[in-house]
Every structure is written in C-alpha cells, then in structure tokens.
Amino acid sequence: MEQGSLSMKMIIGNWKMHLGIRESVAYARGVLHITVGHDVLPEVVICPSFTALSEVRKVLVRTRVALGAQTMGTERFGAYTGDVSVAQLDDAGCGFVLIGHSERRAMNGETDAVVNTKMKLIAQTSLVPILCVGEPKAARDAGNAEAYVIGQIHEALRGVTLSSSSRLIVAYEPLWAIGKGEAATVADVVAMHTAIRNALKTLYKTIALQVIYGGSVDGAHAYQLLREQSIDGVLVGGASLKIHEFEAIVNAGREVMTAQNI
Ligand code: 13P
C-alpha cells in the first residue's frame, strides 16, 4: 500500500490504570455517543484496562469504535503468572495493542528487545501494533531526538516480517510531553514524523503505516496537530478520560477530514 492511502485520521484513547468495569462500560457508551450519526468520522480506538476488556467489547460490537489493549506478554502461552498473551487479547476482541509505551519501558522493564519480541508475536496475528517510541528530554536537548527514536524503531522491527496486508501504527510520544499539560510543538512533531517515514521508506511502500502523536493532547489544540498531513492521528491519555475533551478531539478529526475531503 502506498503512503497516504490510509489518510483517515485516527484517535486512540489510552485509559491507562483508570476506571473500574462499570465505569469503563459507561464511558465506552459515552464514546459511542460521540461517534454515532456522523458520516465522516476518524477511526476511534479505546484501550481500557484488561479487567474491563470483555465488558467494553460487548458495548462496542458492531460499532465504529474499536478495542485496544495497553500491553501484552512476551510468550504465546504457559506458566507466566499475571501475563496476558496476544492470542488472549485477540480472543477478548482487541483489534489493537500498545507496545513499548514509555511508562512500561520505564517501570516494567520493557526494553527494545522485549518490544521486538512482542512485534514478532503480533505479526503472526491480525492485531495491529501501536508501537510507542519517544525520546527523553536529555536526548532532545543534546540534539539526538531523531537518532534516539529511529533507533527504537529499528530495534523494534529487527527481523520482523511484515506482509503487504500488514498495518503498523507508530506512536511518537516524547517522554517530556506526556502528562505535562504541554504538548510538543507542531513543528517538532512534523519533523519527527517525517524522519520516521524516511527511516521506514522502503517498508511503508509495502505496508500500511500510520504515524501518530501522543503527549498532552487535548481538545484545544488537537485540530492544529491533526490538520498536518504527516500526523495521522493522536494517542490521548489524560484527556481521553474527560468525555468533553475526547469529544472535542474526535470532532477536530472530523473537521480536518471534512476540510481535507478525506
Ligand atoms: P497524556 O495525554 O496524558 O499526556 O498521555 C499520553 C500518553 O501517554 C498516551 O499513551
């Protein structure tokens, strides 16, 4: 698939470790409410906690909102107490899975090698990986942001076989912009997304690649980000837990798609 052929914008809500089952179901209904009745709609994905996946799935079935998981284990099955395999996520109705989120890299030992193992497991399923990358402040200050992020992507994809029907979402989430209330500038995001596409030039001619941004995205500036051609979507943490903020972000996606005739 050629670059640009998947031009629909994408909005992903990462609920992190928030909401119980009943709250998640209620909130998923709220998200559905935002999306119904619109011809033009970005692709919307919500990623609840594991405990809420199956109940939220029931709400989302036959709707235009998809289900994603926040992480996965590194083995197919077996004696791995507490882990959840990609096959189990598939079974639970997930179409997407986040891997390499910076919070898991920092707090759960998710190294590049672990991310690579997960990529290989996902490649054998129909789930779509949302590969999270992003540089710490020190790397940006030292002028190494692009090298850092491209390095993470190369490590994640090392030896991974992707076919022409494969879809890959790369989520650029600079560490210094996550949960800070201040997103990276549009110019910085565009520059990084361009570098990511260039690094994957040969690959993205054969797979469906989307590059999205995450880090303090809110309803107020989502439009500025989403209107950029190189920003295929946004990965939203805190603001995805406030229904009006999330609605504003989804609406920004709709506005951009309408204005750009997508
Ligand atoms: P915030 O939107 O809260 O900054 O979180 C971003 C994030 O980590 C999404 O995965």
mmCIF file of C-alpha atoms and ligand atoms in Angstrom:
data_model
loop_
_atom_site.group_PDB
_atom_site.id
_atom_site.type_symbol
_atom_site.label_atom_id
_atom_site.label_comp_id
_atom_site.label_asym_id
_atom_site.label_seq_id
_atom_site.Cartn_x
_atom_site.Cartn_y
_atom_site.Cartn_z
ATOM 1 C CA MET A 1 0.000 0.000 0.000
ATOM 2 C CA GLU A 2 1.352 3.423 -0.901
ATOM 3 C CA GLN A 3 1.968 6.095 1.702
ATOM 4 C CA GLY A 4 -1.040 8.317 2.145
ATOM 5 C CA SER A 5 -3.563 5.719 1.083
ATOM 6 C CA LEU A 6 -4.608 5.353 4.708
ATOM 7 C CA SER A 7 -5.356 9.012 5.144
ATOM 8 C CA MET A 8 -8.209 8.656 7.591
ATOM 9 C CA LYS A 9 -7.311 10.287 10.888
ATOM 10 C CA MET A 10 -7.090 8.167 13.991
ATOM 11 C CA ILE A 11 -7.922 8.943 17.625
ATOM 12 C CA ILE A 12 -6.796 6.481 20.286
ATOM 13 C CA GLY A 13 -7.750 6.799 23.951
ATOM 14 C CA ASN A 14 -5.332 5.170 26.396
ATOM 15 C CA TRP A 15 -7.183 4.971 29.680
ATOM 16 C CA LYS A 16 -4.084 3.687 31.497
ATOM 17 C CA MET A 17 -4.816 2.306 35.003
ATOM 18 C CA HIS A 18 -8.104 4.138 35.435
ATOM 19 C CA LEU A 19 -11.782 3.165 35.650
ATOM 20 C CA GLY A 20 -13.450 0.042 37.022
ATOM 21 C CA ILE A 21 -15.553 -2.254 34.864
ATOM 22 C CA ARG A 22 -18.818 -0.404 35.319
ATOM 23 C CA GLU A 23 -17.202 2.992 34.788
ATOM 24 C CA SER A 24 -15.435 1.701 31.694
ATOM 25 C CA VAL A 25 -18.689 0.421 30.222
ATOM 26 C CA ALA A 26 -20.415 3.734 30.945
ATOM 27 C CA TYR A 27 -17.531 5.642 29.469
ATOM 28 C CA ALA A 28 -17.417 3.433 26.375
ATOM 29 C CA ARG A 29 -21.107 4.206 25.870
ATOM 30 C CA GLY A 30 -20.218 7.889 26.123
ATOM 31 C CA VAL A 31 -17.578 7.467 23.439
ATOM 32 C CA LEU A 32 -20.081 5.667 21.225
ATOM 33 C CA HIS A 33 -22.499 8.510 21.682
ATOM 34 C CA ILE A 34 -19.854 10.897 20.338
ATOM 35 C CA THR A 35 -19.422 8.836 17.197
ATOM 36 C CA VAL A 36 -22.954 7.935 16.155
ATOM 37 C CA GLY A 37 -24.738 9.734 13.361
ATOM 38 C CA HIS A 38 -21.639 11.105 11.639
ATOM 39 C CA ASP A 39 -20.758 10.101 8.109
ATOM 40 C CA VAL A 40 -17.261 11.480 8.442
ATOM 41 C CA LEU A 41 -15.533 10.006 11.442
ATOM 42 C CA PRO A 42 -11.921 9.351 12.344
ATOM 43 C CA GLU A 43 -11.016 5.818 13.322
ATOM 44 C CA VAL A 44 -11.576 5.698 17.088
ATOM 45 C CA VAL A 45 -9.927 3.139 19.370
ATOM 46 C CA ILE A 46 -10.219 2.891 23.145
ATOM 47 C CA CYS A 47 -7.792 0.996 25.344
ATOM 48 C CA PRO A 48 -9.302 0.118 28.731
ATOM 49 C CA SER A 49 -7.674 -1.964 31.475
ATOM 50 C CA PHE A 50 -7.559 -5.745 30.965
ATOM 51 C CA THR A 51 -10.297 -6.251 33.550
ATOM 52 C CA ALA A 52 -12.770 -4.205 31.529
ATOM 53 C CA LEU A 53 -11.966 -5.505 28.038
ATOM 54 C CA SER A 54 -14.680 -8.123 27.703
ATOM 55 C CA GLU A 55 -17.480 -5.922 29.048
ATOM 56 C CA VAL A 56 -16.393 -2.971 26.913
ATOM 57 C CA ARG A 57 -16.228 -5.277 23.900
ATOM 58 C CA LYS A 58 -19.940 -6.018 24.318
ATOM 59 C CA VAL A 59 -20.663 -2.284 24.100
ATOM 60 C CA LEU A 60 -18.505 -1.801 21.010
ATOM 61 C CA VAL A 61 -19.562 -4.787 18.971
ATOM 62 C CA ARG A 62 -20.866 -3.748 15.522
ATOM 63 C CA THR A 63 -19.948 -0.093 16.119
ATOM 64 C CA ARG A 64 -17.281 2.119 14.573
ATOM 65 C CA VAL A 65 -15.251 2.244 17.798
ATOM 66 C CA ALA A 66 -12.544 -0.400 18.134
ATOM 67 C CA LEU A 67 -10.997 -2.027 21.168
ATOM 68 C CA GLY A 68 -7.313 -1.984 22.048
ATOM 69 C CA ALA A 69 -5.157 -3.320 24.870
ATOM 70 C CA GLN A 70 -2.481 -1.392 26.731
ATOM 71 C CA THR A 71 0.178 -4.083 26.712
ATOM 72 C CA MET A 72 0.738 -7.834 26.220
ATOM 73 C CA GLY A 73 3.027 -10.633 27.365
ATOM 74 C CA THR A 74 6.126 -11.869 25.577
ATOM 75 C CA GLU A 75 5.146 -15.513 25.265
ATOM 76 C CA ARG A 76 2.467 -17.371 23.381
ATOM 77 C CA PHE A 77 1.140 -19.209 26.452
ATOM 78 C CA GLY A 78 2.454 -21.010 29.504
ATOM 79 C CA ALA A 79 3.465 -20.527 33.106
ATOM 80 C CA TYR A 80 3.734 -16.727 33.066
ATOM 81 C CA THR A 81 1.672 -15.637 36.047
ATOM 82 C CA GLY A 82 -0.024 -12.325 35.526
ATOM 83 C CA ASP A 83 0.768 -12.037 31.836
ATOM 84 C CA VAL A 84 -1.792 -11.821 29.054
ATOM 85 C CA SER A 85 -0.849 -13.182 25.641
ATOM 86 C CA VAL A 86 -1.629 -11.616 22.297
ATOM 87 C CA ALA A 87 -3.851 -14.614 21.487
ATOM 88 C CA GLN A 88 -5.855 -13.891 24.637
ATOM 89 C CA LEU A 89 -6.221 -10.271 23.557
ATOM 90 C CA ASP A 90 -7.415 -11.445 20.160
ATOM 91 C CA ASP A 91 -9.882 -13.720 21.936
ATOM 92 C CA ALA A 92 -11.062 -10.756 24.050
ATOM 93 C CA GLY A 93 -11.908 -8.830 20.891
ATOM 94 C CA CYS A 94 -8.948 -6.472 20.707
ATOM 95 C CA GLY A 95 -8.017 -5.211 17.271
ATOM 96 C CA PHE A 96 -5.054 -3.179 18.509
ATOM 97 C CA VAL A 97 -2.354 -3.401 21.153
ATOM 98 C CA LEU A 98 0.021 -0.773 22.502
ATOM 99 C CA ILE A 99 3.614 -1.892 22.837
ATOM 100 C CA GLY A 100 6.657 -0.095 24.174
ATOM 101 C CA HIS A 101 4.710 2.617 25.948
ATOM 102 C CA SER A 102 7.222 4.785 27.776
ATOM 103 C CA GLU A 103 5.548 4.078 31.122
ATOM 104 C CA ARG A 104 6.102 0.363 30.568
ATOM 105 C CA ARG A 105 9.620 0.949 29.293
ATOM 106 C CA ALA A 106 10.408 2.988 32.433
ATOM 107 C CA MET A 107 8.552 0.954 35.050
ATOM 108 C CA ASN A 108 8.152 -2.577 33.718
ATOM 109 C CA GLY A 109 11.461 -3.338 32.068
ATOM 110 C CA GLU A 110 10.082 -3.164 28.545
ATOM 111 C CA THR A 111 13.380 -2.921 26.704
ATOM 112 C CA ASP A 112 13.802 -2.649 22.928
ATOM 113 C CA ALA A 113 14.424 -6.411 22.893
ATOM 114 C CA VAL A 114 11.106 -7.043 24.670
ATOM 115 C CA VAL A 115 9.318 -4.738 22.243
ATOM 116 C CA ASN A 116 10.909 -6.647 19.361
ATOM 117 C CA THR A 117 9.688 -9.975 20.765
ATOM 118 C CA LYS A 118 6.184 -8.556 21.032
ATOM 119 C CA MET A 119 6.310 -7.232 17.467
ATOM 120 C CA LYS A 120 7.189 -10.719 16.227
ATOM 121 C CA LEU A 121 4.278 -12.256 18.130
ATOM 122 C CA ILE A 122 1.818 -9.653 16.880
ATOM 123 C CA ALA A 123 2.991 -10.157 13.292
ATOM 124 C CA GLN A 124 1.528 -13.668 13.466
ATOM 125 C CA THR A 125 -1.930 -12.370 14.391
ATOM 126 C CA SER A 126 -4.454 -9.975 12.943
ATOM 127 C CA LEU A 127 -3.934 -7.432 15.715
ATOM 128 C CA VAL A 128 -2.485 -4.073 14.759
ATOM 129 C CA PRO A 129 0.559 -2.986 16.770
ATOM 130 C CA ILE A 130 0.718 0.558 18.087
ATOM 131 C CA LEU A 131 4.460 0.880 18.552
ATOM 132 C CA CYS A 132 5.208 3.665 21.031
ATOM 133 C CA VAL A 133 8.520 5.487 20.743
ATOM 134 C CA GLY A 134 9.819 8.760 22.078
ATOM 135 C CA GLU A 135 12.943 10.415 23.376
ATOM 136 C CA PRO A 136 13.724 11.657 26.884
ATOM 137 C CA LYS A 137 14.376 15.358 27.415
ATOM 138 C CA ALA A 138 18.144 14.831 27.598
ATOM 139 C CA ALA A 139 18.235 13.302 24.116
ATOM 140 C CA ARG A 140 16.262 16.231 22.693
ATOM 141 C CA ASP A 141 18.454 18.779 24.459
ATOM 142 C CA ALA A 142 21.528 17.058 23.083
ATOM 143 C CA GLY A 143 20.119 17.200 19.535
ATOM 144 C CA ASN A 144 19.770 13.417 19.401
ATOM 145 C CA ALA A 145 15.987 13.103 19.392
ATOM 146 C CA GLU A 146 15.645 11.726 15.873
ATOM 147 C CA ALA A 147 18.521 9.278 16.208
ATOM 148 C CA TYR A 148 17.071 8.042 19.509
ATOM 149 C CA VAL A 149 13.576 7.470 18.107
ATOM 150 C CA ILE A 150 14.734 5.935 14.838
ATOM 151 C CA GLY A 151 16.990 3.625 16.855
ATOM 152 C CA GLN A 152 13.983 2.480 18.896
ATOM 153 C CA ILE A 153 12.041 1.746 15.716
ATOM 154 C CA HIS A 154 14.874 -0.212 14.113
ATOM 155 C CA GLU A 155 15.291 -2.302 17.260
ATOM 156 C CA ALA A 156 11.546 -2.938 17.478
ATOM 157 C CA LEU A 157 11.345 -4.096 13.862
ATOM 158 C CA ARG A 158 14.580 -6.091 13.734
ATOM 159 C CA GLY A 159 13.822 -9.397 11.990
ATOM 160 C CA VAL A 160 10.075 -8.746 11.937
ATOM 161 C CA THR A 161 8.350 -9.926 8.794
ATOM 162 C CA LEU A 162 5.534 -7.648 7.683
ATOM 163 C CA SER A 163 3.409 -8.547 4.671
ATOM 164 C CA SER A 164 1.634 -6.255 2.228
ATOM 165 C CA SER A 165 -1.527 -6.640 4.272
ATOM 166 C CA SER A 166 0.278 -5.575 7.457
ATOM 167 C CA ARG A 167 -0.628 -2.423 9.250
ATOM 168 C CA LEU A 168 1.730 -0.633 11.604
ATOM 169 C CA ILE A 169 0.998 2.365 13.769
ATOM 170 C CA VAL A 170 3.977 4.220 15.179
ATOM 171 C CA ALA A 171 3.028 6.497 18.068
ATOM 172 C CA TYR A 172 5.567 9.238 18.663
ATOM 173 C CA GLU A 173 5.292 10.167 22.315
ATOM 174 C CA PRO A 174 8.202 12.291 23.560
ATOM 175 C CA LEU A 175 8.669 11.496 27.245
ATOM 176 C CA TRP A 176 8.881 15.128 28.255
ATOM 177 C CA ALA A 177 5.430 15.861 26.800
ATOM 178 C CA ILE A 178 3.477 13.023 28.422
ATOM 179 C CA GLY A 179 1.129 14.115 31.191
ATOM 180 C CA LYS A 180 2.723 17.549 31.328
ATOM 181 C CA GLY A 181 -0.133 19.669 30.035
ATOM 182 C CA GLU A 182 2.116 20.979 27.302
ATOM 183 C CA ALA A 183 2.424 19.130 24.027
ATOM 184 C CA ALA A 184 5.399 19.208 21.682
ATOM 185 C CA THR A 185 5.187 21.945 19.067
ATOM 186 C CA VAL A 186 3.535 21.051 15.783
ATOM 187 C CA ALA A 187 6.829 21.789 14.014
ATOM 188 C CA ASP A 188 8.731 19.349 16.242
ATOM 189 C CA VAL A 189 6.111 16.654 15.711
ATOM 190 C CA VAL A 190 6.050 17.144 11.935
ATOM 191 C CA ALA A 191 9.853 16.983 11.789
ATOM 192 C CA MET A 192 9.920 13.762 13.791
ATOM 193 C CA HIS A 193 7.117 12.157 11.801
ATOM 194 C CA THR A 194 8.940 12.973 8.587
ATOM 195 C CA ALA A 195 12.119 11.411 9.966
ATOM 196 C CA ILE A 196 10.163 8.296 10.965
ATOM 197 C CA ARG A 197 8.633 7.956 7.497
ATOM 198 C CA ASN A 198 12.018 8.463 5.864
ATOM 199 C CA ALA A 199 13.548 5.792 8.067
ATOM 200 C CA LEU A 200 10.793 3.391 7.075
ATOM 201 C CA LYS A 201 10.730 4.464 3.441
ATOM 202 C CA THR A 202 11.155 1.045 1.918
ATOM 203 C CA LEU A 203 8.834 -0.549 4.460
ATOM 204 C CA TYR A 204 5.967 1.892 4.202
ATOM 205 C CA LYS A 205 5.676 1.390 0.491
ATOM 206 C CA THR A 206 4.629 -2.174 1.186
ATOM 207 C CA ILE A 207 2.660 -1.872 4.425
ATOM 208 C CA ALA A 208 0.021 0.494 5.752
ATOM 209 C CA LEU A 209 1.969 2.820 8.038
ATOM 210 C CA GLN A 210 0.406 5.492 10.207
ATOM 211 C CA VAL A 211 2.420 7.844 12.384
ATOM 212 C CA ILE A 212 0.507 9.401 15.246
ATOM 213 C CA TYR A 213 1.431 11.759 18.079
ATOM 214 C CA GLY A 214 0.860 11.459 21.828
ATOM 215 C CA GLY A 215 1.735 13.707 24.764
ATOM 216 C CA SER A 216 -0.660 16.171 26.427
ATOM 217 C CA VAL A 217 -3.077 16.208 23.507
ATOM 218 C CA ASP A 218 -6.314 17.991 24.398
ATOM 219 C CA GLY A 219 -9.394 19.333 22.695
ATOM 220 C CA ALA A 220 -7.937 22.833 22.404
ATOM 221 C CA HIS A 221 -5.059 22.018 20.086
ATOM 222 C CA ALA A 222 -5.962 18.661 18.541
ATOM 223 C CA TYR A 223 -7.028 20.392 15.316
ATOM 224 C CA GLN A 224 -3.622 22.059 14.893
ATOM 225 C CA LEU A 225 -1.969 18.663 15.065
ATOM 226 C CA LEU A 226 -4.473 16.675 13.048
ATOM 227 C CA ARG A 227 -4.575 19.098 10.131
ATOM 228 C CA GLU A 228 -0.945 18.249 9.344
ATOM 229 C CA GLN A 229 -0.689 15.646 6.634
ATOM 230 C CA SER A 230 2.195 13.937 8.391
ATOM 231 C CA ILE A 231 0.198 13.498 11.613
ATOM 232 C CA ASP A 232 -2.174 10.603 11.021
ATOM 233 C CA GLY A 233 -3.742 10.754 14.429
ATOM 234 C CA VAL A 234 -3.301 11.209 18.148
ATOM 235 C CA LEU A 235 -2.801 8.924 21.134
ATOM 236 C CA VAL A 236 -4.525 10.517 24.088
ATOM 237 C CA GLY A 237 -4.012 9.789 27.791
ATOM 238 C CA GLY A 238 -5.452 12.187 30.371
ATOM 239 C CA ALA A 239 -7.860 13.957 28.017
ATOM 240 C CA SER A 240 -9.335 10.628 26.903
ATOM 241 C CA LEU A 241 -10.795 10.281 30.402
ATOM 242 C CA LYS A 242 -12.760 13.504 30.112
ATOM 243 C CA ILE A 243 -15.622 12.893 27.745
ATOM 244 C CA HIS A 244 -15.933 16.505 26.588
ATOM 245 C CA GLU A 245 -12.220 16.707 25.847
ATOM 246 C CA PHE A 246 -12.333 13.427 23.985
ATOM 247 C CA GLU A 247 -15.368 14.608 22.074
ATOM 248 C CA ALA A 248 -13.537 17.807 21.096
ATOM 249 C CA ILE A 249 -10.598 15.731 19.846
ATOM 250 C CA VAL A 250 -12.827 13.409 17.803
ATOM 251 C CA ASN A 251 -14.628 16.452 16.413
ATOM 252 C CA ALA A 252 -11.298 18.026 15.468
ATOM 253 C CA GLY A 253 -10.564 14.860 13.491
ATOM 254 C CA ARG A 254 -13.953 15.116 11.798
ATOM 255 C CA GLU A 255 -13.383 18.774 10.936
ATOM 256 C CA VAL A 256 -9.982 18.069 9.420
ATOM 257 C CA MET A 257 -11.308 15.148 7.406
ATOM 258 C CA THR A 258 -14.199 17.239 6.151
ATOM 259 C CA ALA A 259 -11.991 20.216 5.275
ATOM 260 C CA GLN A 260 -9.455 17.997 3.506
ATOM 261 C CA ASN A 261 -12.078 15.869 1.814
ATOM 262 C CA ILE A 262 -10.753 12.679 3.362
HETATM 263 P P1 13P B 1 -1.235 12.296 28.152
HETATM 264 O O1 13P B 1 -2.193 12.555 27.027
HETATM 265 O O2 13P B 1 -1.898 12.223 29.492
HETATM 266 O O3 13P B 1 -0.052 13.203 28.111
HETATM 267 O O4 13P B 1 -0.662 10.802 27.919
HETATM 268 C C1 13P B 1 -0.125 10.485 26.693
HETATM 269 C C2 13P B 1 0.077 9.029 26.669
HETATM 270 O O5 13P B 1 0.932 8.509 27.345
HETATM 271 C C3 13P B 1 -0.832 8.237 25.806
HETATM 272 O O6 13P B 1 -0.369 6.947 25.646
#
